mmCIF file of N, CA and C in Angstrom:
data_model
loop_
_atom_site.group_PDB
_atom_site.id
_atom_site.type_symbol
_atom_site.label_atom_id
_atom_site.label_comp_id
_atom_site.label_asym_id
_atom_site.label_seq_id
_atom_site.Cartn_x
_atom_site.Cartn_y
_atom_site.Cartn_z
ATOM 1 N N UNK A 9 -37.830 -4.103 -23.332
ATOM 2 C CA UNK A 9 -38.941 -5.236 -22.878
ATOM 3 C C UNK A 9 -39.986 -5.012 -23.657
ATOM 4 N N UNK A 10 -40.736 -5.802 -24.218
ATOM 5 C CA UNK A 10 -41.880 -5.439 -24.924
ATOM 6 C C UNK A 10 -42.973 -5.575 -23.740
ATOM 7 N N UNK A 11 -44.218 -5.022 -24.200
ATOM 8 C CA UNK A 11 -45.353 -4.937 -23.259
ATOM 9 C C UNK A 11 -46.363 -5.556 -24.054
ATOM 10 N N UNK A 12 -46.978 -6.362 -23.634
ATOM 11 C CA UNK A 12 -48.187 -7.153 -24.197
ATOM 12 C C UNK A 12 -49.421 -6.414 -23.543
ATOM 13 N N UNK A 13 -50.372 -5.670 -24.464
ATOM 14 C CA UNK A 13 -51.413 -4.809 -24.285
ATOM 15 C C UNK A 13 -52.625 -5.826 -24.245
ATOM 16 N N UNK A 14 -53.461 -5.743 -23.180
ATOM 17 C CA UNK A 14 -54.754 -6.133 -23.341
ATOM 18 C C UNK A 14 -55.605 -5.588 -24.473
ATOM 19 N N UNK A 15 -55.457 -4.600 -24.660
ATOM 20 C CA UNK A 15 -56.108 -3.709 -25.787
ATOM 21 C C UNK A 15 -55.337 -4.110 -27.250
ATOM 22 N N UNK A 16 -55.715 -4.824 -27.936
ATOM 23 C CA UNK A 16 -54.900 -5.330 -29.092
ATOM 24 C C UNK A 16 -55.344 -4.465 -30.461
ATOM 25 N N UNK A 17 -55.870 -3.374 -30.201
ATOM 26 C CA UNK A 17 -56.117 -2.525 -31.411
ATOM 27 C C UNK A 17 -54.842 -1.889 -32.148
ATOM 28 N N UNK A 18 -54.767 -2.163 -33.431
ATOM 29 C CA UNK A 18 -53.339 -1.270 -33.902
ATOM 30 C C UNK A 18 -53.055 -0.216 -33.671
ATOM 31 N N UNK A 19 -51.701 0.032 -33.409
ATOM 32 C CA UNK A 19 -51.344 1.505 -33.049
ATOM 33 C C UNK A 19 -51.771 1.746 -31.550
ATOM 34 N N UNK A 20 -52.146 0.952 -30.744
ATOM 35 C CA UNK A 20 -52.696 1.385 -29.386
ATOM 36 C C UNK A 20 -51.632 2.172 -28.861
ATOM 37 N N UNK A 21 -50.668 2.055 -28.895
ATOM 38 C CA UNK A 21 -49.343 2.853 -27.965
ATOM 39 C C UNK A 21 -49.919 4.297 -28.650
ATOM 40 N N UNK A 22 -50.300 4.839 -29.684
ATOM 41 C CA UNK A 22 -50.359 6.271 -29.927
ATOM 42 C C UNK A 22 -51.496 6.812 -29.144
ATOM 43 N N UNK A 23 -52.161 5.944 -28.281
ATOM 44 C CA UNK A 23 -53.338 6.714 -27.580
ATOM 45 C C UNK A 23 -52.839 6.878 -26.160
ATOM 46 N N UNK A 24 -51.740 6.469 -26.228
ATOM 47 C CA UNK A 24 -51.159 6.813 -24.719
ATOM 48 C C UNK A 24 -50.012 8.109 -24.662
ATOM 49 N N UNK A 25 -49.952 8.428 -25.850
ATOM 50 C CA UNK A 25 -48.984 10.015 -25.901
ATOM 51 C C UNK A 25 -49.849 10.889 -24.833
ATOM 52 N N UNK A 26 -48.656 11.509 -24.013
ATOM 53 C CA UNK A 26 -48.775 12.267 -22.995
ATOM 54 C C UNK A 26 -49.116 11.756 -21.649
ATOM 55 N N UNK A 27 -49.386 10.343 -21.767
ATOM 56 C CA UNK A 27 -50.060 9.612 -20.418
ATOM 57 C C UNK A 27 -48.415 9.098 -19.844
ATOM 58 N N UNK A 28 -48.812 8.814 -18.442
ATOM 59 C CA UNK A 28 -47.709 8.082 -17.544
ATOM 60 C C UNK A 28 -47.963 6.839 -17.278
ATOM 61 N N UNK A 29 -47.289 6.120 -17.486
ATOM 62 C CA UNK A 29 -47.195 4.346 -17.062
ATOM 63 C C UNK A 29 -46.325 4.417 -16.082
ATOM 64 N N UNK A 30 -46.880 3.303 -15.064
ATOM 65 C CA UNK A 30 -46.104 2.871 -13.930
ATOM 66 C C UNK A 30 -45.647 1.552 -14.096
ATOM 67 N N UNK A 31 -44.452 1.098 -14.388
ATOM 68 C CA UNK A 31 -44.209 -0.473 -14.433
ATOM 69 C C UNK A 31 -43.451 -1.003 -13.311
ATOM 70 N N UNK A 32 -44.242 -1.867 -12.664
ATOM 71 C CA UNK A 32 -43.936 -2.536 -11.585
ATOM 72 C C UNK A 32 -44.152 -1.597 -10.312
ATOM 73 N N UNK A 33 -43.187 -1.591 -9.314
ATOM 74 C CA UNK A 33 -43.484 -0.802 -8.182
ATOM 75 C C UNK A 33 -43.160 0.440 -8.134
ATOM 76 N N UNK A 34 -42.133 0.945 -8.932
ATOM 77 C CA UNK A 34 -41.733 2.223 -8.753
ATOM 78 C C UNK A 34 -41.083 2.794 -10.218
ATOM 79 N N UNK A 35 -41.059 2.281 -11.215
ATOM 80 C CA UNK A 35 -40.807 2.589 -12.253
ATOM 81 C C UNK A 35 -41.767 3.674 -13.086
ATOM 82 N N UNK A 36 -41.668 4.824 -13.378
ATOM 83 C CA UNK A 36 -42.625 5.677 -14.175
ATOM 84 C C UNK A 36 -42.350 6.298 -15.451
ATOM 85 N N UNK A 37 -43.131 5.988 -16.597
ATOM 86 C CA UNK A 37 -42.340 6.481 -17.725
ATOM 87 C C UNK A 37 -43.547 7.655 -18.315
ATOM 88 N N UNK A 38 -42.966 8.612 -19.131
ATOM 89 C CA UNK A 38 -44.158 9.204 -19.775
ATOM 90 C C UNK A 38 -44.019 9.053 -21.366
ATOM 91 N N UNK A 39 -45.036 8.772 -21.872
ATOM 92 C CA UNK A 39 -45.162 8.533 -23.392
ATOM 93 C C UNK A 39 -45.204 9.734 -24.158
ATOM 94 N N UNK A 40 -43.852 10.093 -24.590
ATOM 95 C CA UNK A 40 -43.335 11.217 -24.830
ATOM 96 C C UNK A 40 -44.039 11.733 -26.296
ATOM 97 N N UNK A 41 -43.628 10.945 -27.417
ATOM 98 C CA UNK A 41 -43.837 11.442 -28.566
ATOM 99 C C UNK A 41 -43.578 10.163 -29.563
ATOM 100 N N UNK A 42 -44.135 10.301 -30.892
ATOM 101 C CA UNK A 42 -44.303 9.329 -31.905
ATOM 102 C C UNK A 42 -42.987 9.179 -32.427
ATOM 103 N N UNK A 43 -42.419 7.998 -33.021
ATOM 104 C CA UNK A 43 -41.196 7.631 -33.479
ATOM 105 C C UNK A 43 -41.085 7.928 -34.770
ATOM 106 N N UNK A 44 -40.033 8.930 -35.243
ATOM 107 C CA UNK A 44 -40.230 9.101 -36.521
ATOM 108 C C UNK A 44 -39.098 8.129 -37.222
ATOM 109 N N UNK A 45 -39.581 7.450 -38.108
ATOM 110 C CA UNK A 45 -38.840 6.104 -38.744
ATOM 111 C C UNK A 45 -38.120 6.518 -39.780
ATOM 112 N N UNK A 46 -36.980 5.836 -40.050
ATOM 113 C CA UNK A 46 -36.035 5.849 -41.110
ATOM 114 C C UNK A 46 -35.895 4.782 -41.984
ATOM 115 N N UNK A 47 -35.164 4.688 -43.044
ATOM 116 C CA UNK A 47 -34.990 3.573 -44.289
ATOM 117 C C UNK A 47 -34.712 2.519 -43.569
ATOM 118 N N UNK A 48 -34.256 2.084 -42.060
ATOM 119 C CA UNK A 48 -34.017 0.869 -41.600
ATOM 120 C C UNK A 48 -35.056 -0.139 -41.691
ATOM 121 N N UNK A 49 -36.408 0.505 -41.431
ATOM 122 C CA UNK A 49 -37.448 -0.452 -41.320
ATOM 123 C C UNK A 49 -37.742 -0.963 -42.668
ATOM 124 N N UNK A 50 -37.166 -0.614 -43.987
ATOM 125 C CA UNK A 50 -37.325 -1.133 -45.010
ATOM 126 C C UNK A 50 -36.661 -2.588 -45.360
ATOM 127 N N UNK A 51 -35.788 -2.750 -44.260
ATOM 128 C CA UNK A 51 -34.893 -4.067 -44.330
ATOM 129 C C UNK A 51 -35.693 -5.217 -43.273
ATOM 130 N N UNK A 52 -35.745 -6.338 -44.451
ATOM 131 C CA UNK A 52 -36.037 -7.653 -43.733
ATOM 132 C C UNK A 52 -34.750 -7.912 -42.845
ATOM 133 N N UNK A 53 -35.148 -8.429 -41.409
ATOM 134 C CA UNK A 53 -34.137 -8.698 -40.332
ATOM 135 C C UNK A 53 -33.387 -10.076 -40.480
ATOM 136 N N UNK A 54 -34.076 -10.847 -41.556
ATOM 137 C CA UNK A 54 -33.663 -12.156 -41.763
ATOM 138 C C UNK A 54 -32.865 -12.077 -42.955
ATOM 139 N N UNK A 55 -33.175 -11.211 -44.018
ATOM 140 C CA UNK A 55 -32.584 -11.631 -45.256
ATOM 141 C C UNK A 55 -31.736 -10.170 -45.501
ATOM 142 N N UNK A 56 -32.166 -9.021 -44.882
ATOM 143 C CA UNK A 56 -31.345 -7.887 -45.268
ATOM 144 C C UNK A 56 -32.228 -7.236 -46.838
ATOM 145 N N UNK A 57 -33.082 -7.787 -47.346
ATOM 146 C CA UNK A 57 -33.704 -7.390 -48.282
ATOM 147 C C UNK A 57 -34.583 -6.296 -48.138
ATOM 148 N N UNK A 58 -34.424 -5.193 -49.043
ATOM 149 C CA UNK A 58 -35.107 -3.957 -49.210
ATOM 150 C C UNK A 58 -36.526 -3.818 -49.649
ATOM 151 N N UNK A 59 -37.533 -3.458 -48.738
ATOM 152 C CA UNK A 59 -38.988 -3.206 -49.093
ATOM 153 C C UNK A 59 -39.254 -1.722 -48.958
ATOM 154 N N UNK A 60 -38.759 -0.851 -50.074
ATOM 155 C CA UNK A 60 -39.318 0.519 -49.896
ATOM 156 C C UNK A 60 -40.658 1.169 -49.748
ATOM 157 N N UNK A 61 -41.400 0.183 -50.100
ATOM 158 C CA UNK A 61 -42.936 0.299 -49.817
ATOM 159 C C UNK A 61 -43.165 0.463 -48.366
ATOM 160 N N UNK A 62 -42.508 -0.410 -47.545
ATOM 161 C CA UNK A 62 -42.908 -0.460 -45.836
ATOM 162 C C UNK A 62 -42.624 1.279 -45.540
ATOM 163 N N UNK A 63 -41.702 2.045 -45.657
ATOM 164 C CA UNK A 63 -41.511 3.179 -45.344
ATOM 165 C C UNK A 63 -42.525 4.097 -46.139
ATOM 166 N N UNK A 64 -42.575 4.027 -47.450
ATOM 167 C CA UNK A 64 -43.659 4.909 -48.149
ATOM 168 C C UNK A 64 -45.201 4.506 -47.375
ATOM 169 N N UNK A 65 -45.584 3.315 -47.108
ATOM 170 C CA UNK A 65 -46.684 3.318 -46.495
ATOM 171 C C UNK A 65 -46.750 4.282 -44.938
ATOM 172 N N UNK A 66 -45.741 3.868 -44.342
ATOM 173 C CA UNK A 66 -45.529 4.667 -42.862
ATOM 174 C C UNK A 66 -45.730 6.282 -43.346
ATOM 175 N N UNK A 67 -45.095 6.653 -44.163
ATOM 176 C CA UNK A 67 -45.322 7.998 -44.445
ATOM 177 C C UNK A 67 -46.538 8.413 -45.031
ATOM 178 N N UNK A 68 -47.301 7.609 -45.706
ATOM 179 C CA UNK A 68 -48.476 7.989 -45.893
ATOM 180 C C UNK A 68 -49.666 8.022 -45.066
ATOM 181 N N UNK A 69 -49.689 7.020 -44.315
ATOM 182 C CA UNK A 69 -50.616 6.824 -43.455
ATOM 183 C C UNK A 69 -50.482 7.195 -42.070
ATOM 184 N N UNK A 70 -49.151 7.307 -41.732
ATOM 185 C CA UNK A 70 -48.544 7.749 -40.395
ATOM 186 C C UNK A 70 -47.949 8.899 -39.966
ATOM 187 N N UNK A 71 -47.888 9.757 -41.309
ATOM 188 C CA UNK A 71 -46.932 10.877 -41.157
ATOM 189 C C UNK A 71 -45.298 10.570 -40.855
ATOM 190 N N UNK A 72 -44.970 9.103 -41.116
ATOM 191 C CA UNK A 72 -43.808 8.979 -41.113
ATOM 192 C C UNK A 72 -43.524 8.547 -39.796
ATOM 193 N N UNK A 73 -44.211 8.440 -38.798
ATOM 194 C CA UNK A 73 -44.163 8.056 -37.507
ATOM 195 C C UNK A 73 -44.598 6.913 -36.954
ATOM 196 N N UNK A 74 -44.175 5.895 -36.460
ATOM 197 C CA UNK A 74 -44.806 4.472 -35.909
ATOM 198 C C UNK A 74 -44.015 4.152 -34.634
ATOM 199 N N UNK A 75 -44.764 3.929 -33.697
ATOM 200 C CA UNK A 75 -44.230 3.444 -32.369
ATOM 201 C C UNK A 75 -44.023 4.909 -31.596
ATOM 202 N N UNK A 76 -43.607 4.770 -30.466
ATOM 203 C CA UNK A 76 -43.611 5.855 -29.347
ATOM 204 C C UNK A 76 -42.195 5.694 -28.669
ATOM 205 N N UNK A 77 -42.194 7.139 -28.427
ATOM 206 C CA UNK A 77 -40.609 7.162 -27.312
ATOM 207 C C UNK A 77 -41.270 7.402 -25.851
ATOM 208 N N UNK A 78 -40.556 7.059 -25.007
ATOM 209 C CA UNK A 78 -41.123 7.290 -23.497
ATOM 210 C C UNK A 78 -39.453 7.967 -22.933
ATOM 211 N N UNK A 79 -40.055 8.880 -21.752
ATOM 212 C CA UNK A 79 -39.258 9.267 -20.832
ATOM 213 C C UNK A 79 -39.226 8.858 -19.614
ATOM 214 N N UNK A 80 -38.078 8.491 -18.738
ATOM 215 C CA UNK A 80 -38.170 8.065 -17.604
ATOM 216 C C UNK A 80 -38.562 9.499 -16.667
ATOM 217 N N UNK A 81 -39.714 8.947 -15.917
ATOM 218 C CA UNK A 81 -39.948 10.345 -14.802
ATOM 219 C C UNK A 81 -39.588 9.743 -13.404
ATOM 220 N N UNK A 82 -39.610 8.486 -13.295
ATOM 221 C CA UNK A 82 -38.969 7.926 -11.928
ATOM 222 C C UNK A 82 -38.378 6.681 -12.301
ATOM 223 N N UNK A 83 -37.024 6.656 -11.485
ATOM 224 C CA UNK A 83 -36.121 5.031 -11.834
ATOM 225 C C UNK A 83 -36.814 4.115 -11.113
ATOM 226 N N UNK A 84 -36.716 3.104 -11.707
ATOM 227 C CA UNK A 84 -36.956 1.669 -11.288
ATOM 228 C C UNK A 84 -36.446 0.480 -11.998
ATOM 229 N N UNK A 85 -37.042 -0.768 -11.673
ATOM 230 C CA UNK A 85 -36.694 -1.903 -12.113
ATOM 231 C C UNK A 85 -37.842 -2.522 -12.721
ATOM 232 N N UNK A 86 -37.791 -2.449 -13.989
ATOM 233 C CA UNK A 86 -38.841 -3.538 -14.645
ATOM 234 C C UNK A 86 -38.264 -4.914 -14.966
ATOM 235 N N UNK A 87 -39.463 -5.698 -14.763
ATOM 236 C CA UNK A 87 -38.956 -7.521 -14.391
ATOM 237 C C UNK A 87 -40.190 -8.132 -15.308
ATOM 238 N N UNK A 88 -39.943 -9.058 -15.942
ATOM 239 C CA UNK A 88 -40.700 -9.992 -16.698
ATOM 240 C C UNK A 88 -41.939 -10.138 -15.890
ATOM 241 N N UNK A 89 -43.205 -9.864 -16.347
ATOM 242 C CA UNK A 89 -44.466 -10.132 -15.649
ATOM 243 C C UNK A 89 -44.768 -9.039 -14.587
ATOM 244 N N UNK A 90 -44.146 -7.877 -14.439
ATOM 245 C CA UNK A 90 -44.537 -6.882 -14.090
ATOM 246 C C UNK A 90 -45.995 -6.299 -14.359
ATOM 247 N N UNK A 91 -46.650 -5.801 -13.854
ATOM 248 C CA UNK A 91 -47.892 -5.186 -14.143
ATOM 249 C C UNK A 91 -47.438 -3.576 -14.446
ATOM 250 N N UNK A 92 -48.405 -3.259 -15.494
ATOM 251 C CA UNK A 92 -48.296 -1.791 -15.965
ATOM 252 C C UNK A 92 -49.592 -1.067 -15.646
ATOM 253 N N UNK A 93 -49.287 -0.273 -15.014
ATOM 254 C CA UNK A 93 -50.699 0.783 -14.733
ATOM 255 C C UNK A 93 -50.614 2.037 -15.162
ATOM 256 N N UNK A 94 -51.835 2.529 -15.878
ATOM 257 C CA UNK A 94 -51.971 3.930 -16.455
ATOM 258 C C UNK A 94 -52.216 4.614 -15.257
ATOM 259 N N UNK A 95 -51.558 5.670 -15.066
ATOM 260 C CA UNK A 95 -51.722 6.554 -13.649
ATOM 261 C C UNK A 95 -52.494 7.729 -14.262
ATOM 262 N N UNK A 96 -52.607 8.314 -15.003
ATOM 263 C CA UNK A 96 -53.459 9.494 -15.502
ATOM 264 C C UNK A 96 -54.602 8.881 -16.414
ATOM 265 N N UNK A 97 -55.929 9.490 -16.218
ATOM 266 C CA UNK A 97 -56.736 9.174 -17.315
ATOM 267 C C UNK A 97 -57.675 10.587 -17.904
#
């Protein structure tokens, strides 16, 4: 499920590293680490055409990592329209 952030700053999710989010009433997740990217991001999902400059740019500007991984701290169900709360600040 994608989350639509109010803060539209590029790479906003990286500011959440080490933070805990609550989704809906019970689901709690820890934003654990940046996502190491592989060559698959070079492929256009429509045509499968390769653009090696994509991974090169991610490597140069973001240390080869874009996006984040999360770990479940407390199980729960996430539904479309659920609010997302930042629990620690």
